[in-house]
Each structure stands twice: as C-alpha cells, then as structure tokens.
Short mmCIF file of C-alpha atoms and ligand atoms in Angstrom, two decimals:
data_model
loop_
_atom_site.label_atom_id
_atom_site.label_comp_id
_atom_site.label_asym_id
_atom_site.label_seq_id
_atom_site.Cartn_x
_atom_site.Cartn_y
_atom_site.Cartn_z
CA MET A 1 21.29 -17.04 -0.06
CA THR A 2 20.58 -13.73 1.69
CA VAL A 3 19.15 -12.96 5.11
CA PHE A 4 17.26 -9.64 5.09
CA GLU A 5 16.87 -7.97 8.47
CA ASN A 6 15.50 -4.75 9.87
CA ILE A 7 12.17 -5.03 8.04
CA ALA A 8 9.89 -2.76 10.12
CA GLN A 9 6.75 -4.59 8.96
CA CYS A 10 6.54 -7.58 6.64
CA LEU A 11 3.00 -8.11 5.29
CA THR A 12 2.74 -11.77 4.28
CA LEU A 13 -0.97 -11.73 3.30
CA GLN A 14 -1.19 -15.37 4.30
CA GLY A 15 -4.63 -14.88 5.85
CA ALA A 16 -5.86 -13.13 2.72
CA ARG A 17 -4.91 -16.17 0.63
CA THR A 18 -6.74 -18.51 3.03
CA LYS A 19 -9.89 -16.40 2.57
CA LYS A 20 -9.37 -16.14 -1.21
CA GLY A 21 -9.07 -12.39 -0.74
CA ARG A 22 -12.66 -11.85 0.43
CA ASN A 23 -13.50 -9.43 3.29
CA ALA A 24 -9.87 -8.65 4.09
CA THR A 25 -9.13 -7.46 7.62
CA GLN A 26 -5.92 -6.19 9.19
CA GLN A 27 -5.37 -9.67 10.64
CA ASP A 28 -5.36 -11.12 7.10
CA LEU A 29 -2.31 -8.98 6.25
CA GLY A 30 -0.22 -11.30 8.46
CA ILE A 31 1.94 -8.44 9.73
CA ILE A 32 5.29 -9.44 11.22
CA THR A 33 6.98 -6.53 13.02
CA ASP A 34 10.79 -6.35 13.15
CA ALA A 35 10.92 -9.16 10.60
CA ALA A 36 13.64 -11.11 8.83
CA LEU A 37 13.39 -12.97 5.53
CA VAL A 38 15.67 -15.56 3.97
CA GLU A 39 15.79 -15.61 0.18
CA ASP A 40 17.57 -18.17 -1.97
CA GLY A 41 17.39 -18.65 -5.73
CA GLY A 42 14.46 -16.26 -6.02
CA ILE A 43 12.39 -18.24 -3.50
CA VAL A 44 11.41 -17.27 0.05
CA ARG A 45 13.04 -19.85 2.38
CA TRP A 46 12.06 -18.39 5.73
CA VAL A 47 10.14 -15.37 7.03
CA GLY A 48 9.35 -14.45 10.63
CA PRO A 49 10.30 -12.28 13.60
CA ARG A 50 14.03 -11.42 13.41
CA ARG A 51 14.63 -12.80 16.93
CA GLU A 52 13.45 -16.23 15.74
CA THR A 53 15.71 -16.51 12.67
CA PRO A 54 16.91 -20.15 12.67
CA LYS A 55 20.54 -20.75 13.60
CA ALA A 56 21.03 -22.60 10.33
CA TYR A 57 21.21 -19.21 8.58
CA ALA A 58 23.77 -17.71 10.99
CA GLN A 59 26.60 -17.82 8.40
CA ALA A 60 24.56 -16.45 5.45
CA PRO A 61 25.21 -12.88 4.19
CA ARG A 62 22.99 -10.29 5.87
CA VAL A 63 21.41 -7.24 4.26
CA SER A 64 19.53 -4.50 6.12
CA ALA A 65 16.10 -3.53 4.78
CA GLU A 66 16.67 -0.20 6.55
CA GLY A 67 13.45 -0.24 8.47
CA ALA A 68 11.22 -0.44 5.39
CA VAL A 69 7.76 -1.98 5.02
CA TRP A 70 7.77 -5.07 2.82
CA LEU A 71 4.64 -6.37 1.15
CA PRO A 72 3.85 -8.52 -1.90
CA ALA A 73 4.65 -6.82 -5.22
CA LEU A 74 1.76 -4.91 -6.76
CA VAL A 75 -0.03 -6.56 -9.67
CA GLU A 76 -1.48 -4.25 -12.36
CA CYS A 77 -4.31 -6.37 -13.75
CA HIS A 78 -5.86 -4.17 -16.46
CA THR A 79 -4.00 -1.89 -18.90
CA HIS A 80 -4.30 -0.68 -22.48
CA LEU A 81 -0.57 0.08 -22.61
CA VAL A 82 -0.02 -0.32 -26.36
CA TYR A 83 -1.48 2.45 -28.52
CA GLY A 84 -0.68 5.05 -31.16
CA GLY A 85 -1.52 8.77 -31.09
CA GLU A 86 -2.98 10.60 -28.13
CA ARG A 87 -6.36 11.60 -26.71
CA ILE A 88 -5.70 15.04 -25.27
CA GLN A 89 -8.50 16.51 -27.40
CA ASP A 90 -11.02 14.03 -25.94
CA TYR A 91 -10.16 15.32 -22.50
CA ALA A 92 -10.51 18.95 -23.61
CA LEU A 93 -13.95 18.12 -25.05
CA ARG A 94 -15.00 16.37 -21.83
CA CYS A 95 -13.89 19.42 -19.87
CA SER A 96 -16.23 21.53 -21.99
CA GLY A 97 -19.17 19.27 -21.24
CA LYS A 98 -19.16 16.40 -23.76
CA THR A 99 -19.54 12.85 -22.45
CA TYR A 100 -17.30 9.88 -23.30
CA GLN A 101 -20.13 8.36 -25.35
CA GLU A 102 -20.83 11.61 -27.27
CA ILE A 103 -17.15 11.94 -28.19
CA ALA A 104 -17.09 8.31 -29.34
CA GLN A 105 -20.20 8.84 -31.52
CA SER A 106 -18.56 11.80 -33.28
CA GLY A 107 -15.53 9.71 -34.29
CA GLY A 108 -13.25 10.36 -31.31
CA GLY A 109 -12.72 7.95 -28.44
CA ILE A 110 -11.51 4.40 -29.03
CA LEU A 111 -11.90 4.68 -32.83
CA SER A 112 -9.47 7.60 -33.05
CA THR A 113 -6.85 5.51 -31.21
CA VAL A 114 -7.66 2.62 -33.58
CA ARG A 115 -6.80 4.81 -36.61
CA GLU A 116 -3.47 5.87 -35.07
CA THR A 117 -2.58 2.35 -33.87
CA ARG A 118 -3.29 0.77 -37.25
CA SER A 119 -0.98 3.21 -39.03
CA ALA A 120 1.85 2.94 -36.47
CA SER A 121 4.74 0.58 -37.18
CA LEU A 122 5.54 -2.34 -34.86
CA GLU A 123 8.80 -0.60 -33.87
CA ALA A 124 7.08 2.71 -33.08
CA LEU A 125 4.51 0.92 -30.91
CA ILE A 126 7.27 -1.00 -29.09
CA ASP A 127 9.22 2.21 -28.39
CA ARG A 128 6.16 4.02 -27.12
CA ALA A 129 4.96 1.11 -24.97
CA SER A 130 8.47 0.53 -23.51
CA HIS A 131 8.45 4.12 -22.35
CA GLU A 132 4.99 3.79 -20.82
CA LEU A 133 6.09 0.61 -19.04
CA THR A 134 8.99 2.37 -17.31
CA ARG A 135 6.55 4.86 -15.82
CA PHE A 136 4.75 2.29 -13.67
CA THR A 137 5.91 2.48 -10.06
CA ALA A 138 8.65 0.15 -8.85
CA GLY A 139 6.17 -1.80 -6.74
CA VAL A 140 4.49 -3.24 -9.85
CA GLN A 141 6.13 -6.51 -10.97
CA CYS A 142 3.33 -8.12 -12.99
CA LEU A 143 1.19 -6.27 -15.54
CA GLU A 144 -1.59 -7.18 -17.94
CA ILE A 145 -1.70 -5.60 -21.40
CA LYS A 146 -4.69 -5.67 -23.75
CA SER A 147 -4.88 -5.36 -27.52
CA GLY A 148 -8.07 -3.67 -28.73
CA TYR A 149 -6.86 -0.68 -30.74
CA GLY A 150 -6.19 -2.64 -33.94
CA LEU A 151 -9.51 -4.37 -34.64
CA THR A 152 -8.29 -6.07 -37.80
CA LEU A 153 -6.74 -9.49 -37.32
CA GLU A 154 -3.43 -8.18 -38.66
CA SER A 155 -3.25 -5.14 -36.41
CA GLU A 156 -4.48 -7.03 -33.33
CA ILE A 157 -1.63 -9.50 -33.96
CA LYS A 158 0.71 -6.51 -34.29
CA MET A 159 -0.38 -5.25 -30.84
CA LEU A 160 0.12 -8.67 -29.25
CA GLU A 161 3.52 -8.96 -30.94
CA VAL A 162 4.42 -5.68 -29.22
CA VAL A 163 3.65 -7.33 -25.86
CA LYS A 164 5.83 -10.30 -26.83
CA ALA A 165 8.69 -7.96 -27.76
CA LEU A 166 8.28 -6.00 -24.52
CA GLN A 167 8.48 -9.23 -22.52
CA LYS A 168 11.99 -9.79 -23.91
CA ARG A 169 13.08 -6.34 -22.67
CA THR A 170 11.56 -6.12 -19.19
CA PRO A 171 11.90 -8.06 -15.92
CA LEU A 172 8.18 -7.46 -15.32
CA HIS A 173 5.88 -10.43 -15.89
CA LEU A 174 3.49 -9.39 -18.70
CA VAL A 175 0.10 -11.02 -19.30
CA PRO A 176 -1.37 -10.49 -22.80
CA THR A 177 -5.13 -10.17 -23.36
CA PHE A 178 -6.88 -10.27 -26.75
CA LEU A 179 -9.57 -7.53 -26.88
CA PRO A 180 -11.02 -7.61 -30.42
CA ALA A 181 -14.45 -6.56 -29.10
CA HIS A 182 -13.38 -3.13 -27.82
CA THR A 183 -15.69 -1.40 -30.30
CA VAL A 184 -17.17 -2.23 -33.70
CA PRO A 185 -14.56 -1.17 -36.28
CA PRO A 186 -15.56 0.98 -39.30
CA GLU A 187 -15.42 -1.99 -41.72
CA PHE A 188 -18.28 -3.61 -39.78
CA LYS A 189 -20.33 -0.49 -39.00
CA GLY A 190 -23.97 -1.56 -38.58
CA LYS A 191 -22.90 -5.23 -38.83
CA ALA A 192 -21.88 -6.01 -35.27
CA ASP A 193 -23.30 -9.56 -35.43
CA HIS A 194 -21.18 -10.28 -38.48
CA TYR A 195 -18.10 -8.87 -36.72
CA VAL A 196 -18.82 -11.11 -33.72
CA SER A 197 -19.01 -14.21 -35.93
CA VAL A 198 -15.68 -13.33 -37.60
CA ILE A 199 -14.13 -12.95 -34.13
CA CYS A 200 -15.55 -16.32 -33.03
CA GLU A 201 -14.83 -18.32 -36.17
CA GLU A 202 -11.56 -16.84 -37.44
CA TRP A 203 -9.78 -14.52 -35.05
CA ILE A 204 -10.05 -16.39 -31.72
CA PRO A 205 -8.82 -19.71 -33.25
CA GLN A 206 -5.92 -17.87 -34.92
CA ILE A 207 -4.79 -15.92 -31.84
CA ALA A 208 -5.11 -19.05 -29.68
CA SER A 209 -3.09 -21.17 -32.11
CA MET A 210 -0.35 -18.51 -32.22
CA LYS A 211 -0.35 -18.50 -28.37
CA LEU A 212 -0.38 -14.71 -28.38
CA ALA A 213 -2.85 -14.21 -25.53
CA THR A 214 -3.82 -15.72 -22.19
CA PHE A 215 -7.21 -14.01 -21.96
CA PHE A 216 -10.05 -12.80 -24.17
CA ASP A 217 -11.84 -9.53 -23.34
CA ALA A 218 -14.88 -7.58 -24.60
CA PHE A 219 -16.55 -4.24 -23.81
CA VAL A 220 -20.15 -4.99 -22.84
CA GLU A 221 -21.88 -1.61 -23.10
CA GLU A 222 -24.67 0.22 -24.87
CA GLY A 223 -23.38 1.03 -28.37
CA TYR A 224 -20.54 -1.52 -28.07
CA PHE A 225 -21.35 -5.25 -27.51
CA THR A 226 -24.49 -6.89 -26.10
CA VAL A 227 -24.61 -9.66 -23.52
CA ASP A 228 -25.74 -12.18 -26.17
CA GLN A 229 -22.93 -11.25 -28.57
CA THR A 230 -20.43 -11.41 -25.72
CA ARG A 231 -21.68 -14.82 -24.56
CA LYS A 232 -20.95 -16.24 -28.02
CA MET A 233 -17.43 -14.77 -27.99
CA CYS A 234 -16.74 -16.07 -24.46
CA GLU A 235 -17.82 -19.56 -25.49
CA ALA A 236 -15.51 -19.48 -28.52
CA ALA A 237 -12.63 -18.13 -26.41
CA GLN A 238 -13.05 -20.81 -23.74
CA LYS A 239 -13.33 -23.53 -26.38
CA HIS A 240 -9.90 -22.44 -27.64
CA GLY A 241 -8.33 -22.34 -24.19
CA LEU A 242 -8.44 -18.61 -23.51
CA GLY A 243 -9.59 -17.34 -20.11
CA VAL A 244 -12.22 -14.59 -20.06
CA LYS A 245 -12.03 -11.06 -18.65
CA LEU A 246 -14.79 -8.55 -19.41
CA HIS A 247 -15.38 -4.77 -19.32
CA VAL A 248 -18.89 -4.59 -17.82
CA ASP A 249 -21.50 -2.15 -16.53
CA GLN A 250 -19.13 0.83 -16.79
CA PHE A 251 -21.48 3.54 -18.04
CA THR A 252 -24.81 1.71 -17.89
CA ASP A 253 -26.01 -1.53 -16.29
CA GLN A 254 -26.10 -4.08 -19.10
CA LYS A 255 -26.20 -7.14 -16.82
CA GLY A 256 -22.61 -7.74 -17.86
CA ALA A 257 -21.64 -8.87 -14.35
CA LEU A 258 -24.32 -11.58 -14.53
CA LEU A 259 -22.82 -12.83 -17.78
CA GLY A 260 -19.29 -12.77 -16.34
CA ALA A 261 -20.34 -14.81 -13.31
CA GLU A 262 -22.33 -17.22 -15.51
CA MET A 263 -19.34 -17.76 -17.85
CA GLY A 264 -16.86 -18.23 -15.00
CA ALA A 265 -14.91 -15.17 -16.15
CA VAL A 266 -11.63 -14.63 -14.33
CA SER A 267 -12.66 -11.01 -13.81
CA CYS A 268 -15.39 -8.46 -14.45
CA ASP A 269 -13.89 -5.00 -14.67
CA HIS A 270 -15.27 -1.47 -14.02
CA LEU A 271 -18.77 -2.24 -12.57
CA ASP A 272 -19.47 1.45 -11.88
CA ASN A 273 -23.17 0.84 -12.58
CA VAL A 274 -23.53 -2.81 -11.61
CA SER A 275 -26.99 -3.83 -10.34
CA LYS A 276 -27.74 -5.32 -6.90
CA GLU A 277 -28.31 -8.63 -8.66
CA GLY A 278 -24.93 -8.36 -10.38
CA ILE A 279 -23.24 -7.70 -7.03
CA ALA A 280 -24.94 -10.75 -5.48
CA LYS A 281 -23.93 -13.02 -8.38
CA LEU A 282 -20.32 -11.83 -8.33
CA ALA A 283 -20.19 -12.39 -4.56
CA GLN A 284 -21.26 -16.02 -5.02
CA SER A 285 -18.69 -16.57 -7.77
CA GLU A 286 -14.90 -16.79 -8.05
CA THR A 287 -14.94 -13.95 -10.61
CA VAL A 288 -12.83 -11.03 -9.40
CA ALA A 289 -14.49 -7.58 -9.43
CA VAL A 290 -11.76 -5.27 -10.78
CA LEU A 291 -12.39 -1.60 -9.93
CA ALA A 292 -10.80 1.37 -11.71
CA PRO A 293 -11.27 4.47 -9.54
CA GLY A 294 -8.81 6.45 -11.71
CA ALA A 295 -11.20 6.14 -14.68
CA SER A 296 -14.04 7.53 -12.55
CA LEU A 297 -11.84 10.37 -11.32
CA PHE A 298 -10.69 11.24 -14.84
CA THR A 299 -14.08 10.99 -16.57
CA GLY A 300 -15.89 12.67 -13.67
CA THR A 301 -18.34 9.81 -13.24
CA PRO A 302 -19.45 8.04 -10.02
CA TYR A 303 -17.08 5.58 -8.37
CA PRO A 304 -17.87 1.85 -8.46
CA PRO A 305 -19.70 0.43 -5.41
CA ALA A 306 -16.65 -1.08 -3.69
CA ARG A 307 -18.29 -1.22 -0.25
CA ALA A 308 -21.38 -3.07 -1.49
CA LEU A 309 -19.23 -5.56 -3.42
CA ILE A 310 -16.88 -6.28 -0.51
CA ASP A 311 -19.65 -6.46 2.08
CA ALA A 312 -21.53 -8.93 -0.12
CA GLY A 313 -18.40 -11.10 -0.17
CA ALA A 314 -17.04 -10.42 -3.67
CA ILE A 315 -13.32 -10.61 -4.43
CA VAL A 316 -12.36 -6.99 -5.21
CA ALA A 317 -9.17 -5.89 -7.00
CA LEU A 318 -7.89 -2.45 -7.97
CA THR A 319 -6.31 -1.24 -11.22
CA THR A 320 -5.22 1.98 -12.92
CA ASP A 321 -6.93 0.82 -16.16
CA PHE A 322 -4.06 2.72 -17.79
CA ASN A 323 -5.28 3.87 -21.24
CA PRO A 324 -5.14 7.09 -23.27
CA GLY A 325 -8.88 7.79 -23.06
CA THR A 326 -10.23 7.28 -19.56
CA CYS A 327 -7.16 7.02 -17.30
CA PRO A 328 -3.69 8.04 -18.49
CA SER A 329 -2.23 7.35 -15.03
CA HIS A 330 0.47 4.78 -14.27
CA ASN A 331 0.08 5.30 -10.54
CA LEU A 332 -1.38 2.19 -8.90
CA PRO A 333 -0.52 3.41 -5.36
CA LEU A 334 -2.66 6.49 -6.10
CA MET A 335 -5.57 4.14 -6.86
CA LEU A 336 -5.25 2.86 -3.29
CA THR A 337 -5.70 6.42 -2.04
CA LEU A 338 -8.81 6.84 -4.22
CA ALA A 339 -10.11 3.47 -3.04
CA CYS A 340 -9.77 4.44 0.62
CA SER A 341 -10.82 8.10 0.43
CA GLN A 342 -13.52 7.90 -2.26
CA MET A 343 -14.81 4.31 -2.21
CA LYS A 344 -14.49 3.86 1.57
CA MET A 345 -12.33 0.77 1.39
CA SER A 346 -10.24 0.05 4.47
CA ILE A 347 -6.47 0.13 4.04
CA PRO A 348 -6.13 -3.68 4.43
CA GLU A 349 -8.86 -4.14 1.78
CA ALA A 350 -7.03 -1.81 -0.61
CA ILE A 351 -3.68 -3.55 -0.08
CA VAL A 352 -5.15 -7.00 -0.68
CA ALA A 353 -7.00 -5.62 -3.73
CA ALA A 354 -3.81 -4.42 -5.45
CA THR A 355 -1.76 -7.51 -4.61
CA PHE A 356 -3.36 -10.92 -3.98
CA ASN A 357 -6.73 -10.10 -5.56
CA ALA A 358 -5.16 -8.44 -8.60
CA ALA A 359 -3.06 -11.61 -8.93
CA GLN A 360 -6.26 -13.66 -8.83
CA ALA A 361 -7.64 -11.44 -11.61
CA LEU A 362 -4.76 -12.71 -13.79
CA ASN A 363 -4.69 -16.23 -12.37
CA VAL A 364 -1.09 -15.73 -11.16
CA GLN A 365 -1.85 -16.01 -7.43
CA ASP A 366 0.55 -18.95 -7.07
CA SER A 367 3.47 -16.66 -7.93
CA TYR A 368 2.27 -13.23 -6.81
CA GLY A 369 0.27 -11.72 -4.00
CA THR A 370 1.76 -13.23 -0.83
CA ILE A 371 5.17 -13.49 0.87
CA GLU A 372 5.37 -17.12 1.97
CA VAL A 373 7.92 -19.90 2.31
CA GLY A 374 8.38 -21.84 -0.93
CA ARG A 375 6.90 -19.06 -3.07
CA PRO A 376 8.68 -16.61 -5.40
CA PHE A 377 10.39 -13.64 -3.75
CA LYS A 378 8.25 -10.86 -5.29
CA VAL A 379 8.32 -7.97 -2.89
CA TRP A 380 7.49 -4.26 -2.89
CA LYS A 381 9.95 -2.53 -0.54
CA VAL A 382 8.37 0.70 0.66
CA ALA A 383 10.34 3.45 2.35
CA ALA A 384 7.92 3.82 5.27
CA HIS A 385 7.68 2.33 8.75
CA ASP A 386 3.88 1.89 8.73
CA PHE A 387 1.88 0.24 5.90
CA ASN A 388 -0.90 2.82 6.39
CA ALA A 389 1.50 5.33 4.82
CA ILE A 390 0.94 3.70 1.40
CA PRO A 391 -2.51 5.19 0.63
CA TYR A 392 -1.80 8.19 2.86
CA ALA A 393 1.10 9.21 0.62
CA PHE A 394 -1.25 10.07 -2.27
CA GLY A 395 0.65 8.00 -4.82
CA GLU A 396 4.01 9.49 -3.91
CA LEU A 397 5.54 6.48 -2.13
CA ASP A 398 7.49 4.24 -4.42
O1 NIG B 1 -11.20 0.46 -19.78
N1 NIG B 1 -14.07 1.04 -21.45
C1 NIG B 1 -13.45 0.67 -22.40
N2 NIG B 1 -12.13 0.65 -22.53
C2 NIG B 1 -11.24 1.51 -21.85
C3 NIG B 1 -11.20 2.85 -22.44
C4 NIG B 1 -10.48 2.80 -23.71
C5 NIG B 1 -10.39 4.10 -24.41
O2 NIG B 1 -11.19 5.03 -24.17
O3 NIG B 1 -9.49 4.18 -25.25
C6 NIG B 1 -11.47 1.50 -20.35
O4 NIG B 1 -11.91 2.48 -19.73
FE1 FE B 2 -10.16 -1.10 -19.98
#
C-alpha cells in the first residue's frame, strides 16, 4: 500500500463518467486540489483532499507526487501501428499538389504499404512495431492496433499475431482490431462484392475463432467500401462476436455515420465530412465519434466538426490515428492542442475525449478513463501544476 501526497490537482473525471462523457465541463473533471491517493495492489483505495486522508492510512508508506497534476491515463483508440515500408514519397507528392485519393489511384497509398507488409517477416514487423510503440508518450497506457495492410487472410493473421507478440513485451494494454476492408486488394480488383463475401463467409469466422481481434473495422469511402457492403460485413462481424468500429465520412460524406449508429458501432472514426443528419444520429446513439485532427493537419484537409458533434450531444474522443500515410505522429497530447486551437474544443472536453471517451471507444471504460475508488490505478502523472498546461504545452509535456 502507498499513500501519494502533494498532488497539485487530481482529475478524477467522476462527473464525466456519470454523463457518459457527453458535454464535458470543468466540473465534470472532478478536480481535487492538494490531493492524496491511496493505492494498493494496483487498485485505488482512497482519493481526496490530503487534509482528509483517513487515519487508517497513517502508518502506510508515503510518496510525494512533487506537485504534479494527476489525471486518468490517456487511451489511444485508433492506430495502424503495424506496417512495412514507408510513405515518405506519398507526402512529397501531396506537397506538390496531389491528393490522397489521386496517390492511391496511381498505386501509392494504402496499397503500397500492403505490398511492403505482405513481404515483411513476422519478426521484422514485430521489431518495427515495438519501436513505434515506445514512441508513444508515457501518458498512454492503453492502445488499439488495427490490421489492414495484409489483405490476404494469411497476412492479416500475421499482423494480428504481431499484436499478440507485442502484448507479451509491453505493459501497455493493447486492443486488436481486424481491418480487412481497408481497401480492395489487387487480387479482387473490380470484384469488391466478391471480396466482401469472402470476408463475411471465411475471414471473419476464422479470425473470431482464433480470438485474434476484439473489433472489426472497414473504410467506408468513395473508391473503398460502400455502406451496403459495410453493413453486410458488420452483420457478419457481430454474429461472430466482434464489436464494430468504422472509418467513415473522412474525405466525402457517404452516410457512414448513419450506418455506424444503426449498427450500434462502438465508434465511428474521422467524420471530417459528416452530414448534419449523421451528427444528429450519432448524438442520439452510444457510438463514440473519434476525431483525428492530426490526419487533417498532415493531409491539409478541413478539421472534423468537433463543436457541432459535442453541442449536439455526441460522445467525442480524440486519437492520433497513427499510420504511415495520413498521420505519422505518436503524440496524443499534441492532438489535444489541435483539438483546442483548431476545432474549438474546451480543455475539459479535450481531456475527457482522450481519456474516458477514448476508453469508451474501446469498451474499456471500466478499467480506464477515471480515477476512482475500487478501480485500477491507471494514472498519467504530468509535470505541471495546472491541467490547462497539457494542451498549452503543444505536445511537449510528458
Ligand atoms: O485512418 N483512412 C483510412 N485509413 C487510414 C490511412 C491509412 C493509410 O493511408 O495508410 C486513416 O487515415
Ligand atoms: Fe485509420
């Protein structure tokens, strides 16, 4: 048992949990100033103002938090961490005026990473991904990882085996997502419907029976997968016990958010071009709207409508969307700065978005996202005396 003292501010986020992370205010952060916290066996036993620490803990060892801000550990709810090769040339092409879609049509983009990932060995992918994992900031303790650069059953399994191997090497809690519908692979060019039926009838049952993934994901976009194709895949995934997360309305409005809400998806991610109707449906649902401002920054496209989503009552989370094509950044705290400065989110909204709401986007909100008695001790200890310093620090506070 340890009694931690001298915590300048402890953000419990208790109020945020009560409101399921909607419309977060400063009051929902549950800020305790000059706090103490009692931890035992990895569980929070007591948290409150230091002056009120119960006498029962008087003999327990004491540790000073040195005047830091404590808040729930960050949850990174959307990454494409496992991949082969690199995409520096895509970026150079974008900087000379080509769009993401144009680069993809000429054989670059996701398909170029698919070629490199297929030819990479399991060991090489593990080494590369382990390195990428160490570059996430210390505040992140839970992280989702998608497949999606294999697109044959064998190489998708290889990617998910990488996640399994990483889980044995890291204290981070990893959540694997099966993303076979990232793009139509060359073997099925012009036969997307056939590819979708193979995913539904063969791949989803296989991945589910091997227990390699918690979630299924698809990229609903012009030139990728339609709403009708995605509905079929979601139904197959749910039938086999996988939760659903979707990439929707990123470059064009495809009514992907409507599908996500209809299917009871755990999250709908991107939403840069979501319609008013999509916003309203998400707001009425439990589906988390996961926003990736780093992808907008890096591709030079408009930011997602965070304000409209939050004001309508949607549950909004933030992610890096770490991937080699649209956001090679590991810096989730920087995404809070982008959220506040570019998407006009308040600082409490951004903090809830990267903690409790990101946990909801992975269905791990019982273990992550709040600091409360009886719950796991998962804390981000920030060397600052004021929580507002987190987005202010431009991604440099760790
Ligand atoms: O989340 N939008 C689709 N998937 C990724 C990009 C993947 C890639 O370009 O390699 C994303 O932005
Ligand atoms: Fe993505």
